Tab-separated table of C-alpha atoms and ligand atoms in Angstrom:
chain	number	residue	atom	x	y	z
A	21	MET	CA	-11.908	28.081	27.357
A	22	ARG	CA	-15.636	30.605	25.433
A	23	LEU	CA	-14.618	30.651	22.115
A	24	GLY	CA	-15.512	32.768	19.332
A	25	ILE	CA	-16.169	31.534	15.720
A	26	LEU	CA	-16.357	34.050	12.312
A	27	THR	CA	-16.687	33.361	8.698
A	28	GLY	CA	-15.499	36.098	6.794
A	29	GLY	CA	-15.559	37.153	2.499
A	30	GLY	CA	-16.942	35.216	0.276
A	31	ASP	CA	-18.914	32.366	1.267
A	32	ALA	CA	-18.290	29.061	0.114
A	33	PRO	CA	-20.287	25.825	0.622
A	34	GLY	CA	-19.098	23.720	4.470
A	35	LEU	CA	-18.450	27.028	6.389
A	36	ASN	CA	-21.325	25.769	7.594
A	37	ALA	CA	-20.458	22.137	7.925
A	38	VAL	CA	-16.542	23.533	9.890
A	39	ILE	CA	-19.163	25.629	12.523
A	40	ARG	CA	-20.851	22.222	13.544
A	41	ALA	CA	-17.032	20.732	13.614
A	42	VAL	CA	-16.156	23.335	16.564
A	43	VAL	CA	-18.534	23.344	18.274
A	44	ARG	CA	-18.969	19.890	18.612
A	45	ALA	CA	-15.108	18.905	19.468
A	46	ALA	CA	-15.353	21.909	21.885
A	47	MET	CA	-17.816	21.734	23.481
A	48	ARG	CA	-18.486	18.030	23.480
A	49	THR	CA	-14.648	16.857	23.122
A	50	TYR	CA	-12.953	18.693	25.487
A	51	GLY	CA	-15.895	20.935	27.521
A	52	TRP	CA	-15.413	24.566	26.493
A	53	PRO	CA	-18.465	26.144	28.018
A	54	ALA	CA	-19.028	28.134	24.978
A	55	VAL	CA	-19.056	28.964	21.518
A	56	LEU	CA	-19.763	32.696	20.526
A	57	GLY	CA	-20.692	33.047	16.907
A	58	ILE	CA	-20.227	36.777	15.859
A	59	PRO	CA	-22.699	37.490	13.236
A	60	GLU	CA	-21.068	39.340	10.100
A	61	GLY	CA	-17.599	38.738	9.819
A	62	PHE	CA	-15.454	41.049	11.030
A	63	LYS	CA	-18.658	43.803	10.590
A	64	GLY	CA	-20.309	41.880	14.199
A	65	LEU	CA	-17.475	42.797	16.122
A	66	VAL	CA	-16.992	46.525	14.961
A	67	GLU	CA	-20.133	47.011	15.259
A	68	ARG	CA	-20.856	44.805	18.324
A	69	ILE	CA	-23.760	43.217	17.234
A	70	ASP	CA	-25.584	40.778	19.582
A	71	PRO	CA	-23.439	36.972	19.646
A	72	ILE	CA	-25.354	33.628	18.989
A	73	GLU	CA	-24.183	30.923	21.890
A	74	LEU	CA	-23.681	27.986	19.069
A	75	THR	CA	-24.896	23.883	20.920
A	76	PRO	CA	-24.413	20.920	18.968
A	77	TYR	CA	-28.217	21.530	19.269
A	78	THR	CA	-28.491	24.282	17.359
A	79	THR	CA	-26.076	23.637	15.063
A	80	ARG	CA	-27.383	20.182	14.079
A	81	GLY	CA	-28.642	19.393	10.528
A	82	LEU	CA	-25.898	21.518	9.714
A	83	ILE	CA	-22.863	19.092	7.755
A	84	ASN	CA	-24.494	19.621	4.255
A	85	GLU	CA	-26.224	23.139	4.608
A	86	GLY	CA	-24.566	25.996	2.220
A	87	GLY	CA	-24.087	29.789	3.042
A	88	THR	CA	-23.266	30.486	6.542
A	89	ILE	CA	-25.904	30.766	9.919
A	90	LEU	CA	-23.622	33.442	10.654
A	91	HIS	CA	-23.817	35.781	7.692
A	92	THR	CA	-20.926	37.210	6.258
A	93	THR	CA	-19.672	40.283	3.750
A	94	ASN	CA	-16.847	40.759	2.568
A	95	ARG	CA	-16.369	44.763	2.935
A	96	ALA	CA	-16.103	44.666	6.736
A	97	ASN	CA	-11.942	45.244	6.911
A	98	PRO	CA	-11.179	46.250	10.934
A	99	PHE	CA	-8.244	48.309	10.076
A	100	GLN	CA	-9.564	49.755	7.252
A	101	TYR	CA	-13.148	50.245	8.083
A	102	PRO	CA	-15.801	52.112	5.484
A	103	VAL	CA	-17.524	55.146	7.932
A	104	GLY	CA	-18.760	57.213	5.169
A	105	ASP	CA	-18.705	57.254	1.221
A	106	ASP	CA	-15.347	55.933	0.205
A	107	GLN	CA	-14.493	57.010	3.997
A	108	TYR	CA	-12.123	54.457	5.600
A	109	ALA	CA	-11.107	54.446	9.679
A	110	ASP	CA	-9.345	51.802	11.615
A	111	CYS	CA	-11.337	50.447	13.496
A	112	SER	CA	-9.031	47.921	14.853
A	113	ASP	CA	-8.679	48.705	18.433
A	114	THR	CA	-12.896	48.374	19.191
A	115	ALA	CA	-12.396	44.998	17.185
A	116	VAL	CA	-10.124	44.217	19.962
A	117	ALA	CA	-11.797	45.695	22.885
A	118	ARG	CA	-15.302	43.425	21.370
A	119	ILE	CA	-14.013	40.835	21.902
A	120	ALA	CA	-12.704	40.867	25.911
A	121	GLU	CA	-16.386	42.539	26.249
A	122	LEU	CA	-17.174	38.523	25.138
A	123	GLY	CA	-14.521	36.710	27.621
A	124	ILE	CA	-13.084	35.353	24.429
A	125	ASP	CA	-10.344	34.102	24.996
A	126	ALA	CA	-9.367	32.687	21.350
A	127	LEU	CA	-11.198	33.774	17.632
A	128	VAL	CA	-12.076	30.931	15.204
A	129	VAL	CA	-12.220	33.339	11.658
A	130	LEU	CA	-13.065	31.081	8.643
A	131	GLY	CA	-12.248	33.544	6.003
A	132	GLY	CA	-9.725	33.607	2.690
A	133	ASP	CA	-6.880	34.917	2.097
A	134	GLY	CA	-8.329	39.155	2.717
A	135	SER	CA	-9.792	37.658	6.535
A	136	LEU	CA	-6.997	35.434	6.845
A	137	SER	CA	-4.748	38.603	6.249
A	138	ILE	CA	-6.955	40.176	9.729
A	139	ALA	CA	-6.605	37.466	11.917
A	140	HIS	CA	-2.850	37.837	11.468
A	141	ARG	CA	-3.023	41.414	12.159
A	142	LEU	CA	-5.618	40.682	15.413
A	143	ALA	CA	-2.863	38.780	16.499
A	144	GLU	CA	0.309	40.579	15.632
A	145	LYS	CA	-2.095	43.041	18.821
A	146	GLY	CA	-2.769	40.418	20.810
A	147	VAL	CA	-5.349	38.202	19.997
A	148	THR	CA	-5.444	34.373	20.286
A	149	VAL	CA	-7.249	33.668	16.915
A	150	ILE	CA	-6.761	30.717	14.481
A	151	GLY	CA	-7.621	30.023	10.970
A	152	THR	CA	-9.219	27.814	8.518
A	153	PRO	CA	-8.375	28.403	4.708
A	154	LYS	CA	-12.634	28.740	2.986
A	155	THR	CA	-12.626	29.746	-0.503
A	156	ILE	CA	-13.639	28.066	-3.735
A	157	ASP	CA	-11.252	29.777	-5.549
A	158	ASN	CA	-8.851	27.692	-3.933
A	159	ASP	CA	-5.361	30.073	-3.168
A	160	ILE	CA	-4.111	30.371	0.039
A	161	PRO	CA	-0.499	29.820	0.246
A	162	GLY	CA	0.043	25.990	2.979
A	163	THR	CA	-2.400	24.382	2.123
A	164	GLU	CA	-3.087	22.004	-0.675
A	165	LEU	CA	-7.191	22.389	-0.502
A	166	CYS	CA	-9.375	25.251	0.625
A	167	PHE	CA	-13.256	24.253	1.815
A	168	GLY	CA	-15.828	24.782	-1.003
A	169	HIS	CA	-12.672	23.833	-4.166
A	170	MET	CA	-13.929	20.931	-4.863
A	171	THR	CA	-18.221	21.399	-4.278
A	172	ALA	CA	-17.311	24.323	-6.841
A	173	VAL	CA	-15.292	22.340	-9.018
A	174	SER	CA	-18.812	19.526	-8.736
A	175	THR	CA	-20.855	21.870	-10.441
A	176	ALA	CA	-18.722	23.575	-12.791
A	177	THR	CA	-18.153	20.543	-13.873
A	178	ASP	CA	-21.877	19.657	-14.518
A	179	ALA	CA	-21.900	22.722	-15.933
A	180	LEU	CA	-19.544	22.337	-18.765
A	181	ASP	CA	-21.696	18.435	-19.118
A	182	ARG	CA	-25.304	20.146	-19.355
A	183	LEU	CA	-22.474	22.300	-22.188
A	184	HIS	CA	-21.557	19.565	-24.621
A	185	THR	CA	-24.792	18.411	-24.976
A	186	THR	CA	-26.893	21.740	-26.659
A	187	ALA	CA	-23.409	22.460	-28.196
A	188	GLU	CA	-23.340	19.094	-29.888
A	189	SER	CA	-27.395	19.892	-30.783
A	190	HIS	CA	-26.617	22.812	-31.687
A	191	HIS	CA	-23.333	22.237	-33.695
A	192	ARG	CA	-21.875	25.590	-31.194
A	193	ILE	CA	-19.497	27.161	-29.671
A	194	MET	CA	-19.644	27.512	-26.270
A	195	VAL	CA	-17.960	29.966	-24.134
A	196	VAL	CA	-18.265	29.160	-20.035
A	197	GLU	CA	-17.241	31.486	-18.021
A	198	LEU	CA	-16.476	29.952	-14.597
A	199	MET	CA	-14.869	31.940	-11.413
A	200	GLY	CA	-11.102	31.906	-9.534
A	201	ARG	CA	-10.464	35.411	-9.600
A	202	TYR	CA	-6.174	34.992	-10.086
A	203	ALA	CA	-6.040	31.677	-9.986
A	204	GLY	CA	-7.053	28.797	-12.203
A	205	TRP	CA	-7.794	25.623	-10.600
A	206	ILE	CA	-11.155	25.626	-10.173
A	207	THR	CA	-10.829	26.111	-14.412
A	208	LEU	CA	-8.629	23.268	-14.185
A	209	ARG	CA	-9.857	20.822	-12.475
A	210	ALA	CA	-13.413	21.650	-13.965
A	211	GLY	CA	-12.247	21.256	-17.674
A	212	ILE	CA	-10.286	18.026	-17.213
A	213	ALA	CA	-12.980	16.326	-15.392
A	214	GLY	CA	-16.170	18.100	-17.972
A	215	ALA	CA	-13.708	16.839	-21.127
A	216	ALA	CA	-13.322	21.329	-22.017
A	217	ASP	CA	-11.739	21.462	-25.424
A	218	ALA	CA	-9.619	24.466	-24.081
A	219	ILE	CA	-9.011	25.188	-20.607
A	220	LEU	CA	-7.703	28.691	-20.226
A	221	ILE	CA	-6.543	30.492	-16.228
A	222	PRO	CA	-4.228	33.213	-15.503
A	223	GLU	CA	-1.357	31.570	-15.100
A	224	LEU	CA	-1.033	30.669	-18.556
A	225	PRO	CA	-1.583	33.853	-20.604
A	226	PHE	CA	-3.732	32.437	-23.765
A	227	ASP	CA	-2.658	33.352	-27.938
A	228	ALA	CA	-6.376	34.409	-29.172
A	229	ASP	CA	-5.076	34.016	-32.465
A	230	SER	CA	-3.774	30.664	-31.895
A	231	LEU	CA	-6.993	29.891	-29.815
A	232	CYS	CA	-9.249	30.332	-32.882
A	233	GLU	CA	-6.496	28.574	-35.394
A	234	GLN	CA	-7.245	24.899	-33.337
A	235	VAL	CA	-10.705	25.672	-32.742
A	236	LYS	CA	-11.081	26.072	-36.070
A	237	GLU	CA	-8.137	22.908	-37.363
A	238	ARG	CA	-10.574	20.395	-34.564
A	239	ALA	CA	-13.932	21.905	-37.171
A	240	ARG	CA	-11.269	20.872	-39.718
A	241	GLU	CA	-10.387	16.975	-38.003
A	242	GLY	CA	-15.085	16.981	-37.828
A	243	ALA	CA	-15.787	18.064	-34.071
A	244	THR	CA	-18.835	19.845	-34.650
A	245	PHE	CA	-18.780	22.337	-31.446
A	246	SER	CA	-16.255	23.248	-28.732
A	247	ILE	CA	-16.717	23.914	-25.434
A	248	ILE	CA	-14.024	26.632	-24.458
A	249	ALA	CA	-14.401	26.579	-20.255
A	250	VAL	CA	-12.273	30.509	-19.200
A	251	ALA	CA	-11.526	31.526	-15.394
A	252	GLU	CA	-12.107	35.344	-15.198
A	253	GLY	CA	-8.865	36.101	-14.384
A	254	ALA	CA	-7.445	34.882	-17.623
A	255	LYS	CA	-6.285	37.138	-19.789
A	256	PRO	CA	-4.624	37.103	-23.495
A	257	LYS	CA	-0.097	37.730	-23.848
A	258	GLY	CA	0.379	40.616	-23.530
A	259	GLY	CA	-3.402	42.983	-22.680
A	260	ASP	CA	-4.526	42.230	-19.257
A	261	VAL	CA	-8.076	41.225	-16.954
A	262	SER	CA	-11.467	42.419	-17.883
A	263	VAL	CA	-12.875	44.029	-15.365
A	264	LEU	CA	-15.887	44.145	-14.673
A	265	GLN	CA	-15.841	47.056	-11.463
A	266	GLU	CA	-12.942	48.922	-10.583
A	267	GLY	CA	-11.837	48.351	-6.905
A	268	SER	CA	-11.531	51.519	-4.458
A	269	GLY	CA	-10.311	51.218	-1.350
A	270	VAL	CA	-10.905	48.324	1.111
A	271	TYR	CA	-13.544	46.493	-2.258
A	272	GLN	CA	-11.638	44.053	-4.384
A	273	PRO	CA	-12.099	44.902	-8.415
A	274	GLN	CA	-14.926	42.525	-9.952
A	275	LEU	CA	-13.377	40.670	-13.093
A	276	GLY	CA	-15.140	38.974	-15.535
A	277	GLY	CA	-16.437	39.537	-19.333
A	278	ILE	CA	-13.335	38.284	-20.713
A	279	GLY	CA	-15.859	34.946	-21.949
A	280	THR	CA	-17.419	37.717	-24.053
A	281	GLN	CA	-13.978	38.864	-25.427
A	282	VAL	CA	-12.888	35.330	-26.425
A	283	ALA	CA	-16.545	34.401	-27.697
A	284	GLU	CA	-16.133	37.382	-30.571
A	285	LYS	CA	-13.211	37.243	-30.782
A	286	LEU	CA	-13.754	32.361	-31.896
A	287	ARG	CA	-17.357	34.447	-33.478
A	288	GLY	CA	-15.325	37.217	-36.065
A	289	VAL	CA	-12.743	34.266	-36.865
A	290	THR	CA	-13.779	31.437	-36.760
A	291	ARG	CA	-17.815	32.773	-37.613
A	292	LEU	CA	-18.672	29.720	-36.356
A	293	GLU	CA	-22.084	30.036	-33.501
A	294	THR	CA	-21.246	31.149	-30.510
A	295	ARG	CA	-22.659	30.730	-27.453
A	296	VAL	CA	-21.344	32.464	-23.534
A	297	THR	CA	-21.764	31.404	-20.513
A	298	VAL	CA	-21.684	33.078	-16.866
A	299	LEU	CA	-21.508	29.972	-14.209
A	300	GLY	CA	-20.859	32.792	-11.118
A	301	HIS	CA	-22.210	32.307	-7.571
A	302	VAL	CA	-24.288	29.476	-8.023
A	303	GLN	CA	-20.013	27.670	-7.889
A	304	ARG	CA	-20.363	29.578	-4.384
A	305	GLY	CA	-23.638	28.116	-3.586
A	306	GLY	CA	-25.128	25.130	-3.153
A	307	SER	CA	-24.577	21.724	-0.438
A	308	PRO	CA	-21.155	20.650	-0.516
A	309	VAL	CA	-20.026	18.245	-2.118
A	310	ALA	CA	-19.166	14.882	0.352
A	311	GLN	CA	-15.093	16.317	0.041
A	312	ASP	CA	-15.753	19.890	1.466
A	313	ARG	CA	-17.230	17.641	3.997
A	314	LEU	CA	-15.366	15.865	5.450
A	315	LEU	CA	-11.981	18.960	4.849
A	316	ALA	CA	-14.842	21.127	6.408
A	317	THR	CA	-15.101	17.988	9.914
A	318	GLN	CA	-11.038	18.206	9.601
A	319	TYR	CA	-10.494	21.878	10.092
A	320	GLY	CA	-13.583	22.829	12.706
A	321	VAL	CA	-11.769	19.235	15.024
A	322	SER	CA	-8.000	20.803	14.323
A	323	ALA	CA	-8.746	24.126	14.807
A	324	VAL	CA	-10.115	23.026	18.053
A	325	ASP	CA	-7.152	20.340	19.025
A	326	ALA	CA	-4.476	23.444	18.527
A	327	LEU	CA	-6.106	25.902	20.187
A	328	ALA	CA	-5.693	23.152	23.468
A	329	ARG	CA	-2.560	22.325	22.511
A	330	GLY	CA	-2.442	26.142	23.113
A	331	GLU	CA	-1.662	26.618	19.848
A	332	HIS	CA	-2.301	29.601	17.418
A	333	SER	CA	-1.245	33.330	15.459
A	334	CYS	CA	-1.702	29.622	12.670
A	335	MET	CA	-4.548	28.074	9.770
A	336	VAL	CA	-5.349	24.326	9.936
A	337	ALA	CA	-3.675	23.268	7.011
A	338	TYR	CA	-4.213	20.524	4.303
A	339	ASN	CA	-0.870	18.372	3.092
A	340	ARG	CA	-0.409	14.931	1.566
A	341	GLU	CA	-3.700	13.507	3.904
A	342	ARG	CA	-2.594	15.545	6.663
A	343	ILE	CA	-3.847	17.790	8.273
A	344	GLY	CA	-1.298	20.177	10.524
A	345	THR	CA	-0.929	23.883	10.790
A	346	VAL	CA	1.116	26.631	9.464
A	347	PRO	CA	1.868	30.084	10.847
A	348	LEU	CA	-0.805	33.006	9.870
A	349	GLU	CA	2.820	35.177	8.858
A	350	GLN	CA	3.656	32.491	5.647
A	351	VAL	CA	-0.449	32.987	4.785
A	352	ALA	CA	-1.264	36.823	5.068
A	353	GLY	CA	-0.991	38.684	1.886
A	354	GLY	CA	0.064	35.090	-0.094
A	355	PHE	CA	-1.531	34.123	-2.827
A	356	ARG	CA	-0.959	30.184	-4.281
A	357	PRO	CA	-0.965	30.418	-8.397
A	358	VAL	CA	-1.392	27.000	-10.191
A	359	PRO	CA	2.454	25.871	-10.876
A	360	LEU	CA	3.484	26.045	-14.250
A	361	ASP	CA	4.840	22.327	-13.761
A	362	HIS	CA	1.540	21.140	-12.458
A	363	PRO	CA	0.843	17.225	-12.464
A	364	LEU	CA	-2.645	18.275	-14.037
A	365	LEU	CA	-1.505	21.155	-16.685
A	366	GLU	CA	0.376	17.818	-18.613
A	367	ALA	CA	-2.825	15.705	-17.888
A	368	ALA	CA	-4.801	18.216	-19.577
A	369	ARG	CA	-2.296	18.839	-22.542
A	370	GLN	CA	-2.040	15.416	-23.158
A	371	VAL	CA	-5.699	14.022	-23.642
A	372	GLY	CA	-5.404	17.103	-25.693
A	373	THR	CA	-6.791	20.223	-24.083
A	374	LEU	CA	-6.595	23.205	-26.067
A	375	MET	CA	-3.991	26.016	-24.238
A	376	ALA	CA	-3.486	28.182	-26.441
A	377	GLU	CA	0.005	28.832	-24.702
B	426	ADP	N1	-4.292	41.211	1.944
B	426	ADP	C1	-4.480	41.423	2.702
B	426	ADP	N2	-4.531	42.168	4.107
B	426	ADP	C2	-6.006	43.156	4.565
B	426	ADP	N3	-6.971	42.889	4.441
B	426	ADP	C3	-7.079	42.584	3.274
B	426	ADP	C4	-6.697	41.970	2.373
B	426	ADP	N4	-7.060	41.069	1.504
B	426	ADP	C5	-8.054	42.083	1.931
B	426	ADP	N5	-7.933	42.229	2.707
B	426	ADP	C6	-9.722	42.766	3.270
B	426	ADP	O1	-10.166	41.788	3.632
B	426	ADP	C7	-12.003	41.208	2.861
B	426	ADP	C8	-11.913	40.656	3.085
B	426	ADP	O2	-11.651	39.289	2.194
B	426	ADP	P1	-11.881	39.254	0.497
B	426	ADP	O3	-10.856	38.696	-0.062
B	426	ADP	O4	-13.352	40.302	0.273
B	426	ADP	O5	-12.751	37.883	1.786
B	426	ADP	P2	-11.278	36.505	2.042
B	426	ADP	O6	-10.205	36.993	0.842
B	426	ADP	O7	-11.682	36.289	3.315
B	426	ADP	O8	-12.617	35.461	1.358
B	426	ADP	C9	-11.976	42.562	2.450
B	426	ADP	O9	-12.628	43.798	3.449
B	426	ADP	C10	-10.109	42.916	2.180
B	426	ADP	O10	-10.931	44.180	1.540
B	427	FBP	O1	-18.918	38.389	-3.619
B	427	FBP	P1	-17.918	38.725	-5.810
B	427	FBP	O2	-18.454	40.086	-4.108
B	427	FBP	O3	-19.795	39.099	-6.082
B	427	FBP	O4	-16.808	38.245	-5.123
B	427	FBP	C1	-16.904	37.355	-5.860
B	427	FBP	C2	-15.863	36.276	-6.256
B	427	FBP	O5	-15.851	35.573	-4.869
B	427	FBP	C3	-15.128	34.754	-5.416
B	427	FBP	O6	-15.857	33.457	-5.585
B	427	FBP	C4	-14.089	34.259	-4.108
B	427	FBP	O7	-13.451	35.113	-3.765
B	427	FBP	P2	-12.546	34.417	-1.612
B	427	FBP	O8	-12.297	33.546	-1.471
B	427	FBP	O9	-11.852	35.506	-1.826
B	427	FBP	O10	-14.171	35.673	-1.717
B	427	FBP	C5	-14.157	33.836	-6.607
B	427	FBP	O11	-14.075	33.368	-6.921
B	427	FBP	C6	-15.244	35.797	-7.179
B	427	FBP	O12	-14.197	36.589	-7.944
B	428	MG	MG1	-10.189	37.340	-1.385
């Protein structure tokens, strides 16, 4: 079998580790003749960019490399492909033709909700395709864990640790805005691990007045500083998410600004010195933590195993410590927020974390 492999959407730590695992399993375990790397995500198919012949030799040393050697874009949907200013065309037939032209028998898509939805639509057009769940946000349905997430959690936790020492020195409120477009997984996990005093996530719209009261109460009780972890997609009760730039066509809205809003409110009401940190793409960069390297390796190997068994139109998924597969149609267009009865929320409450619910 000749494989094609591409990385789509925002990058995430562990992409290169999956590429390495796919190449090794396909060529070493199964003796398949070729794995072609498609550069720039689906754009590489539509624009017929020369593929990169991957081998176990050329993919060595990749397990700890951040980013993606294949590069990626979150603006290349073949079904709604940008062809000019605000103009889009359905170029999916070109993508399908290119896959055939390259002699690719199966395409491995390393992507998030968007790329996996595209993979599903390509499968409906007859392409043999399998997905692996990539996103630091951890919001893909059908799997408990996406690779990249735990590295982002670790980076955000480190940031919270560092903010603690400077917050304490200056007796300040520190608001840190973390990634997570519509799901609060990063903020919830890092917020607990980094001992944030308040955690604000999209799943639990917050009451700004009660947040201010609770922070004032902390100060009255003797706390000399407060750390507030807020997900970029968090919103006040009855309010909306904070958008930096509106989406249009295939461009998703760019979120941001909620950290500043929360800080202004806190500063105004508590009269305490307040600063904002927007951690941003630092959370997507750098070397994957061990857990992501393990997950990425298992995902890569399992995707090849599934194809060898004749399984496709599915995504490899991690549930209850086992890797299985779920049909792409159950993933496409879906979303996995933090469930309101999740044990981590209960743990956060029990250690006294404010959520201003
Ligand atoms: N539900 C969907 N169906 C089809 N295409 C989508 C969907 N959601 C997003 N897309 C498109 O998929 C591409 C990648 O989406 P993006 O969210 O950036 O990456 P990913 O989710 O794969 O990390 C973008 O061009 C986006 O417009
Ligand atoms: O790279 P961009 O366009 O700034 O995207 C930022 C967004 O991508 C993410 O980092 C990850 O989202 P995806 O995995 O869906 O690409 C979000 O947390 C963030 O809102
Ligand atoms: Mg997405």
